Amino acid sequence: MFRFSAPVLRKGLFVAAAAGLVSLVAPAAAGADQIHANDSGPITYYHDTNFNGQYDQSWPVAYGDCRSLDKPIGHAKSAVNNSYYDAVFWSDSKCKGKSYTLRPGESTSNFGFKAHGLGG
């Protein structure tokens, strides 16, 4: 069995890292406002009713957090929840006011209001 001193081990790691054999950088952590669950799909929301108009997608938002829908599409009026988590759409971009909850796998062709926020 070989034993390496600390300087030799550090030099070996440096050479391996330089060669791309070892990653010394940890992957970036996901933002606190989003959940990336295994096999969980995105939430797709549409500017108009009946799944029409511009659309955007979001990963589920963690409970207690809020994501504004004001950019890029301005607001949402319909959505499909392909995630494993509840998607709560709010009439206010700070997740206040009227709300509509889409359970996992559900969709709605009309919230009954313009949604400006998505919360968990």
mmCIF file of N, CA and C in Angstrom:
data_model
loop_
_atom_site.group_PDB
_atom_site.id
_atom_site.type_symbol
_atom_site.label_atom_id
_atom_site.label_comp_id
_atom_site.label_asym_id
_atom_site.label_seq_id
_atom_site.Cartn_x
_atom_site.Cartn_y
_atom_site.Cartn_z
ATOM 1 N N MET A 1 0.850 -1.176 0.000
ATOM 2 C CA MET A 1 0.000 0.000 0.000
ATOM 3 C C MET A 1 0.891 1.233 0.000
ATOM 4 N N PHE A 2 0.523 2.216 -0.816
ATOM 5 C CA PHE A 2 1.303 3.444 -0.905
ATOM 6 C C PHE A 2 0.779 4.470 0.086
ATOM 7 N N ARG A 3 1.672 5.259 0.607
ATOM 8 C CA ARG A 3 1.303 6.382 1.469
ATOM 9 C C ARG A 3 1.871 7.631 0.836
ATOM 10 N N PHE A 4 1.051 8.641 0.716
ATOM 11 C CA PHE A 4 1.495 9.897 0.143
ATOM 12 C C PHE A 4 1.531 10.967 1.222
ATOM 13 N N SER A 5 2.525 11.785 1.170
ATOM 14 C CA SER A 5 2.578 12.920 2.081
ATOM 15 C C SER A 5 1.605 13.979 1.566
ATOM 16 N N ALA A 6 1.240 14.905 2.404
ATOM 17 C CA ALA A 6 0.285 15.948 2.027
ATOM 18 C C ALA A 6 0.743 16.728 0.801
ATOM 19 N N PRO A 7 2.033 17.159 0.678
ATOM 20 C CA PRO A 7 2.427 17.902 -0.521
ATOM 21 C C PRO A 7 2.289 17.084 -1.802
ATOM 22 N N VAL A 8 2.609 15.795 -1.739
ATOM 23 C CA VAL A 8 2.484 14.946 -2.927
ATOM 24 C C VAL A 8 1.022 14.759 -3.286
ATOM 25 N N LEU A 9 0.169 14.555 -2.285
ATOM 26 C CA LEU A 9 -1.261 14.386 -2.529
ATOM 27 C C LEU A 9 -1.851 15.655 -3.137
ATOM 28 N N ARG A 10 -1.494 16.834 -2.584
ATOM 29 C CA ARG A 10 -2.005 18.087 -3.146
ATOM 30 C C ARG A 10 -1.541 18.268 -4.582
ATOM 31 N N LYS A 11 -0.269 17.942 -4.852
ATOM 32 C CA LYS A 11 0.255 18.071 -6.211
ATOM 33 C C LYS A 11 -0.501 17.129 -7.151
ATOM 34 N N GLY A 12 -0.773 15.914 -6.681
ATOM 35 C CA GLY A 12 -1.516 14.955 -7.493
ATOM 36 C C GLY A 12 -2.921 15.438 -7.807
ATOM 37 N N LEU A 13 -3.607 16.030 -6.820
ATOM 38 C CA LEU A 13 -4.942 16.562 -7.052
ATOM 39 C C LEU A 13 -4.895 17.738 -8.010
ATOM 40 N N PHE A 14 -3.867 18.580 -7.867
ATOM 41 C CA PHE A 14 -3.737 19.724 -8.774
ATOM 42 C C PHE A 14 -3.568 19.249 -10.206
ATOM 43 N N VAL A 15 -2.707 18.258 -10.414
ATOM 44 C CA VAL A 15 -2.471 17.734 -11.759
ATOM 45 C C VAL A 15 -3.740 17.086 -12.300
ATOM 46 N N ALA A 16 -4.433 16.317 -11.465
ATOM 47 C CA ALA A 16 -5.671 15.667 -11.906
ATOM 48 C C ALA A 16 -6.739 16.711 -12.241
ATOM 49 N N ALA A 17 -6.831 17.766 -11.420
ATOM 50 C CA ALA A 17 -7.815 18.814 -11.689
ATOM 51 C C ALA A 17 -7.471 19.545 -12.972
ATOM 52 N N ALA A 18 -6.199 19.828 -13.175
ATOM 53 C CA ALA A 18 -5.776 20.514 -14.398
ATOM 54 C C ALA A 18 -6.066 19.669 -15.622
ATOM 55 N N ALA A 19 -5.978 18.375 -15.481
ATOM 56 C CA ALA A 19 -6.239 17.469 -16.597
ATOM 57 C C ALA A 19 -7.743 17.232 -16.785
ATOM 58 N N GLY A 20 -8.543 17.761 -15.887
ATOM 59 C CA GLY A 20 -9.990 17.587 -16.001
ATOM 60 C C GLY A 20 -10.479 16.262 -15.466
ATOM 61 N N LEU A 21 -9.639 15.575 -14.700
ATOM 62 C CA LEU A 21 -10.027 14.271 -14.183
ATOM 63 C C LEU A 21 -10.792 14.370 -12.871
ATOM 64 N N VAL A 22 -10.597 15.442 -12.149
ATOM 65 C CA VAL A 22 -11.244 15.617 -10.855
ATOM 66 C C VAL A 22 -11.886 16.993 -10.829
ATOM 67 N N SER A 23 -13.100 17.073 -10.384
ATOM 68 C CA SER A 23 -13.766 18.360 -10.241
ATOM 69 C C SER A 23 -13.648 18.805 -8.797
ATOM 70 N N LEU A 24 -13.028 19.948 -8.593
ATOM 71 C CA LEU A 24 -12.879 20.472 -7.239
ATOM 72 C C LEU A 24 -13.950 21.510 -6.920
ATOM 73 N N VAL A 25 -14.815 21.785 -7.872
ATOM 74 C CA VAL A 25 -15.866 22.773 -7.680
ATOM 75 C C VAL A 25 -17.189 22.051 -7.505
ATOM 76 N N ALA A 26 -17.872 22.356 -6.435
ATOM 77 C CA ALA A 26 -19.180 21.743 -6.188
ATOM 78 C C ALA A 26 -20.198 22.323 -7.158
ATOM 79 N N PRO A 27 -21.195 21.544 -7.569
ATOM 80 C CA PRO A 27 -22.237 22.093 -8.441
ATOM 81 C C PRO A 27 -22.990 23.200 -7.733
ATOM 82 N N ALA A 28 -23.481 24.152 -8.505
ATOM 83 C CA ALA A 28 -24.228 25.266 -7.924
ATOM 84 C C ALA A 28 -25.518 24.761 -7.311
ATOM 85 N N ALA A 29 -25.844 25.280 -6.172
ATOM 86 C CA ALA A 29 -27.080 24.892 -5.499
ATOM 87 C C ALA A 29 -28.263 25.566 -6.186
ATOM 88 N N ALA A 30 -29.393 24.899 -6.198
ATOM 89 C CA ALA A 30 -30.601 25.482 -6.788
ATOM 90 C C ALA A 30 -31.047 26.644 -5.934
ATOM 91 N N GLY A 31 -31.695 27.619 -6.577
ATOM 92 C CA GLY A 31 -32.196 28.772 -5.849
ATOM 93 C C GLY A 31 -33.213 28.351 -4.814
ATOM 94 N N ALA A 32 -33.311 29.123 -3.761
ATOM 95 C CA ALA A 32 -34.234 28.786 -2.674
ATOM 96 C C ALA A 32 -35.680 28.827 -3.136
ATOM 97 N N ASP A 33 -35.955 29.554 -4.236
ATOM 98 C CA ASP A 33 -37.341 29.705 -4.662
ATOM 99 C C ASP A 33 -37.808 28.634 -5.627
ATOM 100 N N GLN A 34 -36.966 27.657 -5.955
ATOM 101 C CA GLN A 34 -37.380 26.634 -6.901
ATOM 102 C C GLN A 34 -36.995 25.251 -6.419
ATOM 103 N N ILE A 35 -37.801 24.279 -6.801
ATOM 104 C CA ILE A 35 -37.576 22.884 -6.446
ATOM 105 C C ILE A 35 -37.312 22.119 -7.739
ATOM 106 N N HIS A 36 -36.229 21.390 -7.792
ATOM 107 C CA HIS A 36 -35.955 20.547 -8.958
ATOM 108 C C HIS A 36 -36.023 19.095 -8.490
ATOM 109 N N ALA A 37 -37.209 18.553 -8.457
ATOM 110 C CA ALA A 37 -37.404 17.180 -8.001
ATOM 111 C C ALA A 37 -37.125 16.210 -9.140
ATOM 112 N N ASN A 38 -36.678 15.023 -8.781
ATOM 113 C CA ASN A 38 -36.441 13.995 -9.792
ATOM 114 C C ASN A 38 -37.724 13.709 -10.556
ATOM 115 N N ASP A 39 -37.631 13.751 -11.870
ATOM 116 C CA ASP A 39 -38.737 13.432 -12.765
ATOM 117 C C ASP A 39 -39.938 14.376 -12.653
ATOM 118 N N SER A 40 -39.793 15.464 -11.949
ATOM 119 C CA SER A 40 -40.884 16.428 -11.860
ATOM 120 C C SER A 40 -40.829 17.325 -13.082
ATOM 121 N N GLY A 41 -41.964 17.499 -13.735
ATOM 122 C CA GLY A 41 -42.012 18.340 -14.920
ATOM 123 C C GLY A 41 -42.263 19.787 -14.561
ATOM 124 N N PRO A 42 -42.243 20.649 -15.548
ATOM 125 C CA PRO A 42 -42.458 22.070 -15.286
ATOM 126 C C PRO A 42 -43.939 22.431 -15.199
ATOM 127 N N ILE A 43 -44.172 23.626 -14.742
ATOM 128 C CA ILE A 43 -45.497 24.230 -14.758
ATOM 129 C C ILE A 43 -45.506 25.154 -15.967
ATOM 130 N N THR A 44 -46.463 24.965 -16.865
ATOM 131 C CA THR A 44 -46.554 25.802 -18.060
ATOM 132 C C THR A 44 -47.756 26.715 -17.899
ATOM 133 N N TYR A 45 -47.523 28.019 -18.065
ATOM 134 C CA TYR A 45 -48.625 28.968 -17.928
ATOM 135 C C TYR A 45 -48.709 29.837 -19.174
ATOM 136 N N TYR A 46 -49.948 30.201 -19.504
ATOM 137 C CA TYR A 46 -50.270 30.875 -20.762
ATOM 138 C C TYR A 46 -50.857 32.262 -20.504
ATOM 139 N N HIS A 47 -50.559 33.184 -21.389
ATOM 140 C CA HIS A 47 -51.023 34.565 -21.284
ATOM 141 C C HIS A 47 -52.539 34.670 -21.408
ATOM 142 N N ASP A 48 -53.134 33.815 -22.208
ATOM 143 C CA ASP A 48 -54.580 33.875 -22.456
ATOM 144 C C ASP A 48 -55.282 32.626 -21.933
ATOM 145 N N THR A 49 -56.606 32.674 -21.924
ATOM 146 C CA THR A 49 -57.397 31.511 -21.535
ATOM 147 C C THR A 49 -57.261 30.412 -22.597
ATOM 148 N N ASN A 50 -57.694 29.221 -22.229
ATOM 149 C CA ASN A 50 -57.707 28.062 -23.133
ATOM 150 C C ASN A 50 -56.327 27.713 -23.689
ATOM 151 N N PHE A 51 -55.273 27.990 -22.893
ATOM 152 C CA PHE A 51 -53.900 27.603 -23.243
ATOM 153 C C PHE A 51 -53.424 28.272 -24.531
ATOM 154 N N ASN A 52 -53.829 29.520 -24.728
ATOM 155 C CA ASN A 52 -53.467 30.290 -25.925
ATOM 156 C C ASN A 52 -52.521 31.429 -25.573
ATOM 157 N N GLY A 53 -51.917 31.977 -26.605
ATOM 158 C CA GLY A 53 -51.039 33.129 -26.454
ATOM 159 C C GLY A 53 -49.646 32.733 -26.037
ATOM 160 N N GLN A 54 -48.862 33.742 -25.646
ATOM 161 C CA GLN A 54 -47.506 33.482 -25.186
ATOM 162 C C GLN A 54 -47.549 32.566 -23.979
ATOM 163 N N TYR A 55 -46.484 31.799 -23.798
ATOM 164 C CA TYR A 55 -46.419 30.943 -22.614
ATOM 165 C C TYR A 55 -45.000 30.932 -22.066
ATOM 166 N N ASP A 56 -44.882 30.507 -20.840
ATOM 167 C CA ASP A 56 -43.594 30.348 -20.187
ATOM 168 C C ASP A 56 -43.703 29.135 -19.271
ATOM 169 N N GLN A 57 -42.549 28.678 -18.777
ATOM 170 C CA GLN A 57 -42.538 27.529 -17.880
ATOM 171 C C GLN A 57 -41.729 27.861 -16.634
ATOM 172 N N SER A 58 -42.059 27.188 -15.552
ATOM 173 C CA SER A 58 -41.351 27.358 -14.297
ATOM 174 C C SER A 58 -41.258 26.015 -13.601
ATOM 175 N N TRP A 59 -40.174 25.815 -12.869
ATOM 176 C CA TRP A 59 -40.121 24.682 -11.955
ATOM 177 C C TRP A 59 -40.997 25.050 -10.770
ATOM 178 N N PRO A 60 -41.444 24.076 -10.010
ATOM 179 C CA PRO A 60 -42.271 24.399 -8.847
ATOM 180 C C PRO A 60 -41.555 25.379 -7.919
ATOM 181 N N VAL A 61 -42.339 26.206 -7.270
ATOM 182 C CA VAL A 61 -41.810 27.196 -6.333
ATOM 183 C C VAL A 61 -41.978 26.643 -4.924
ATOM 184 N N ALA A 62 -40.951 26.767 -4.109
ATOM 185 C CA ALA A 62 -40.984 26.231 -2.749
ATOM 186 C C ALA A 62 -42.073 26.900 -1.922
ATOM 187 N N TYR A 63 -42.624 26.157 -0.986
ATOM 188 C CA TYR A 63 -43.675 26.664 -0.118
ATOM 189 C C TYR A 63 -43.195 27.941 0.579
ATOM 190 N N GLY A 64 -44.010 28.982 0.521
ATOM 191 C CA GLY A 64 -43.670 30.243 1.165
ATOM 192 C C GLY A 64 -42.927 31.219 0.276
ATOM 193 N N ASP A 65 -42.437 30.759 -0.885
ATOM 194 C CA ASP A 65 -41.746 31.641 -1.822
ATOM 195 C C ASP A 65 -42.710 32.088 -2.915
ATOM 196 N N CYS A 66 -42.309 33.113 -3.654
ATOM 197 C CA CYS A 66 -43.161 33.681 -4.686
ATOM 198 C C CYS A 66 -42.329 34.048 -5.901
ATOM 199 N N ARG A 67 -42.852 33.783 -7.073
ATOM 200 C CA ARG A 67 -42.204 34.157 -8.329
ATOM 201 C C ARG A 67 -43.154 35.049 -9.112
ATOM 202 N N SER A 68 -42.673 36.207 -9.521
ATOM 203 C CA SER A 68 -43.483 37.114 -10.321
ATOM 204 C C SER A 68 -43.594 36.584 -11.747
ATOM 205 N N LEU A 69 -44.786 36.676 -12.317
ATOM 206 C CA LEU A 69 -45.014 36.269 -13.703
ATOM 207 C C LEU A 69 -45.012 37.472 -14.639
ATOM 208 N N ASP A 70 -44.711 38.646 -14.095
ATOM 209 C CA ASP A 70 -44.776 39.872 -14.895
ATOM 210 C C ASP A 70 -43.790 39.880 -16.056
ATOM 211 N N LYS A 71 -42.711 39.128 -15.968
ATOM 212 C CA LYS A 71 -41.771 38.996 -17.089
ATOM 213 C C LYS A 71 -41.616 37.513 -17.363
ATOM 214 N N PRO A 72 -41.624 37.024 -18.517
ATOM 215 C CA PRO A 72 -41.672 37.748 -19.771
ATOM 216 C C PRO A 72 -43.072 37.921 -20.354
ATOM 217 N N ILE A 73 -44.103 37.246 -19.792
ATOM 218 C CA ILE A 73 -45.403 37.285 -20.483
ATOM 219 C C ILE A 73 -46.425 38.222 -19.847
ATOM 220 N N GLY A 74 -46.124 38.867 -18.752
ATOM 221 C CA GLY A 74 -47.030 39.855 -18.159
ATOM 222 C C GLY A 74 -48.000 39.290 -17.139
ATOM 223 N N HIS A 75 -48.687 38.231 -17.456
ATOM 224 C CA HIS A 75 -49.618 37.566 -16.545
ATOM 225 C C HIS A 75 -50.024 36.228 -17.170
ATOM 226 N N ALA A 76 -50.734 35.440 -16.408
ATOM 227 C CA ALA A 76 -51.231 34.155 -16.915
ATOM 228 C C ALA A 76 -52.730 34.061 -16.667
ATOM 229 N N LYS A 77 -53.411 33.383 -17.588
ATOM 230 C CA LYS A 77 -54.851 33.142 -17.422
ATOM 231 C C LYS A 77 -55.190 31.656 -17.452
ATOM 232 N N SER A 78 -54.243 30.817 -17.878
ATOM 233 C CA SER A 78 -54.457 29.367 -17.897
ATOM 234 C C SER A 78 -53.116 28.677 -17.679
ATOM 235 N N ALA A 79 -53.161 27.408 -17.233
ATOM 236 C CA ALA A 79 -51.905 26.719 -16.915
ATOM 237 C C ALA A 79 -52.089 25.211 -16.862
ATOM 238 N N VAL A 80 -50.938 24.519 -16.963
ATOM 239 C CA VAL A 80 -50.855 23.065 -16.820
ATOM 240 C C VAL A 80 -49.765 22.781 -15.789
ATOM 241 N N ASN A 81 -50.086 21.974 -14.784
ATOM 242 C CA ASN A 81 -49.112 21.631 -13.745
ATOM 243 C C ASN A 81 -48.599 20.209 -13.975
ATOM 244 N N ASN A 82 -47.408 20.097 -14.549
ATOM 245 C CA ASN A 82 -46.792 18.787 -14.787
ATOM 246 C C ASN A 82 -45.817 18.406 -13.682
ATOM 247 N N SER A 83 -45.879 19.103 -12.562
ATOM 248 C CA SER A 83 -44.953 18.819 -11.462
ATOM 249 C C SER A 83 -45.617 17.903 -10.432
ATOM 250 N N TYR A 84 -44.840 17.551 -9.414
ATOM 251 C CA TYR A 84 -45.353 16.739 -8.308
ATOM 252 C C TYR A 84 -45.799 17.596 -7.128
ATOM 253 N N TYR A 85 -45.887 18.916 -7.331
ATOM 254 C CA TYR A 85 -46.181 19.841 -6.247
ATOM 255 C C TYR A 85 -47.350 20.753 -6.620
ATOM 256 N N ASP A 86 -48.028 21.269 -5.613
ATOM 257 C CA ASP A 86 -49.083 22.244 -5.861
ATOM 258 C C ASP A 86 -48.480 23.496 -6.487
ATOM 259 N N ALA A 87 -49.204 24.103 -7.412
ATOM 260 C CA ALA A 87 -48.819 25.378 -8.007
ATOM 261 C C ALA A 87 -49.934 26.367 -7.676
ATOM 262 N N VAL A 88 -49.613 27.398 -6.926
ATOM 263 C CA VAL A 88 -50.617 28.378 -6.517
ATOM 264 C C VAL A 88 -50.384 29.660 -7.310
ATOM 265 N N PHE A 89 -51.361 30.016 -8.129
ATOM 266 C CA PHE A 89 -51.306 31.242 -8.932
ATOM 267 C C PHE A 89 -52.045 32.340 -8.185
ATOM 268 N N TRP A 90 -51.449 33.536 -8.163
ATOM 269 C CA TRP A 90 -51.970 34.661 -7.396
ATOM 270 C C TRP A 90 -52.248 35.852 -8.297
ATOM 271 N N SER A 91 -53.246 36.656 -7.912
ATOM 272 C CA SER A 91 -53.590 37.845 -8.688
ATOM 273 C C SER A 91 -52.548 38.954 -8.528
ATOM 274 N N ASP A 92 -51.709 38.872 -7.504
ATOM 275 C CA ASP A 92 -50.678 39.875 -7.231
ATOM 276 C C ASP A 92 -49.288 39.256 -7.431
ATOM 277 N N SER A 93 -48.333 40.021 -7.930
ATOM 278 C CA SER A 93 -46.992 39.498 -8.197
ATOM 279 C C SER A 93 -46.223 39.172 -6.922
ATOM 280 N N LYS A 94 -46.749 39.572 -5.756
ATOM 281 C CA LYS A 94 -46.127 39.248 -4.470
ATOM 282 C C LYS A 94 -46.901 38.137 -3.751
ATOM 283 N N CYS A 95 -47.695 37.396 -4.539
ATOM 284 C CA CYS A 95 -48.474 36.251 -4.052
ATOM 285 C C CYS A 95 -49.459 36.638 -2.947
ATOM 286 N N LYS A 96 -50.253 37.637 -3.268
ATOM 287 C CA LYS A 96 -51.345 38.082 -2.389
ATOM 288 C C LYS A 96 -52.598 38.221 -3.239
ATOM 289 N N GLY A 97 -53.733 38.362 -2.588
ATOM 290 C CA GLY A 97 -54.988 38.556 -3.315
ATOM 291 C C GLY A 97 -55.670 37.238 -3.634
ATOM 292 N N LYS A 98 -56.353 37.203 -4.771
ATOM 293 C CA LYS A 98 -57.039 35.985 -5.212
ATOM 294 C C LYS A 98 -56.002 34.917 -5.548
ATOM 295 N N SER A 99 -56.385 33.654 -5.344
ATOM 296 C CA SER A 99 -55.470 32.560 -5.692
ATOM 297 C C SER A 99 -56.229 31.400 -6.328
ATOM 298 N N TYR A 100 -55.488 30.613 -7.060
ATOM 299 C CA TYR A 100 -56.016 29.409 -7.705
ATOM 300 C C TYR A 100 -54.946 28.334 -7.571
ATOM 301 N N THR A 101 -55.284 27.207 -6.959
ATOM 302 C CA THR A 101 -54.325 26.124 -6.747
ATOM 303 C C THR A 101 -54.518 25.021 -7.778
ATOM 304 N N LEU A 102 -53.439 24.723 -8.485
ATOM 305 C CA LEU A 102 -53.419 23.578 -9.404
ATOM 306 C C LEU A 102 -52.678 22.437 -8.723
ATOM 307 N N ARG A 103 -53.346 21.340 -8.525
ATOM 308 C CA ARG A 103 -52.724 20.152 -7.937
ATOM 309 C C ARG A 103 -51.838 19.478 -8.992
ATOM 310 N N PRO A 104 -50.938 18.614 -8.575
ATOM 311 C CA PRO A 104 -50.083 17.907 -9.541
ATOM 312 C C PRO A 104 -50.911 17.200 -10.620
ATOM 313 N N GLY A 105 -50.538 17.424 -11.874
ATOM 314 C CA GLY A 105 -51.214 16.796 -13.000
ATOM 315 C C GLY A 105 -52.470 17.519 -13.466
ATOM 316 N N GLU A 106 -52.899 18.556 -12.769
ATOM 317 C CA GLU A 106 -54.111 19.286 -13.151
ATOM 318 C C GLU A 106 -53.802 20.411 -14.129
ATOM 319 N N SER A 107 -54.859 20.878 -14.778
ATOM 320 C CA SER A 107 -54.759 22.052 -15.643
ATOM 321 C C SER A 107 -56.055 22.837 -15.514
ATOM 322 N N THR A 108 -55.993 24.094 -15.905
ATOM 323 C CA THR A 108 -57.196 24.911 -15.971
ATOM 324 C C THR A 108 -57.104 25.811 -17.187
ATOM 325 N N SER A 109 -58.207 25.952 -17.884
ATOM 326 C CA SER A 109 -58.234 26.793 -19.078
ATOM 327 C C SER A 109 -58.558 28.246 -18.737
ATOM 328 N N ASN A 110 -58.915 28.514 -17.441
ATOM 329 C CA ASN A 110 -59.244 29.883 -17.057
ATOM 330 C C ASN A 110 -59.197 30.009 -15.533
ATOM 331 N N PHE A 111 -58.263 30.826 -15.021
ATOM 332 C CA PHE A 111 -58.196 31.079 -13.576
ATOM 333 C C PHE A 111 -59.378 31.918 -13.095
ATOM 334 N N GLY A 112 -59.958 32.722 -13.994
ATOM 335 C CA GLY A 112 -60.996 33.660 -13.592
ATOM 336 C C GLY A 112 -60.420 35.019 -13.209
ATOM 337 N N PHE A 113 -59.112 35.168 -13.302
ATOM 338 C CA PHE A 113 -58.423 36.441 -13.050
ATOM 339 C C PHE A 113 -57.066 36.366 -13.734
ATOM 340 N N LYS A 114 -56.404 37.519 -13.828
ATOM 341 C CA LYS A 114 -55.047 37.558 -14.373
ATOM 342 C C LYS A 114 -54.068 37.242 -13.241
ATOM 343 N N ALA A 115 -53.337 36.141 -13.389
ATOM 344 C CA ALA A 115 -52.359 35.748 -12.369
ATOM 345 C C ALA A 115 -51.034 36.450 -12.624
ATOM 346 N N HIS A 116 -50.513 37.086 -11.582
ATOM 347 C CA HIS A 116 -49.235 37.788 -11.682
ATOM 348 C C HIS A 116 -48.162 37.162 -10.802
ATOM 349 N N GLY A 117 -48.535 36.180 -9.978
ATOM 350 C CA GLY A 117 -47.580 35.525 -9.081
ATOM 351 C C GLY A 117 -47.788 34.025 -9.047
ATOM 352 N N LEU A 118 -46.672 33.287 -8.827
ATOM 353 C CA LEU A 118 -46.715 31.835 -8.684
ATOM 354 C C LEU A 118 -46.001 31.485 -7.382
ATOM 355 N N GLY A 119 -46.731 30.817 -6.491
ATOM 356 C CA GLY A 119 -46.169 30.455 -5.192
ATOM 357 C C GLY A 119 -46.315 28.977 -4.923
ATOM 358 N N GLY A 120 -45.682 28.557 -3.840
ATOM 359 C CA GLY A 120 -45.715 27.147 -3.457
ATOM 360 C C GLY A 120 -46.676 26.892 -2.333
#
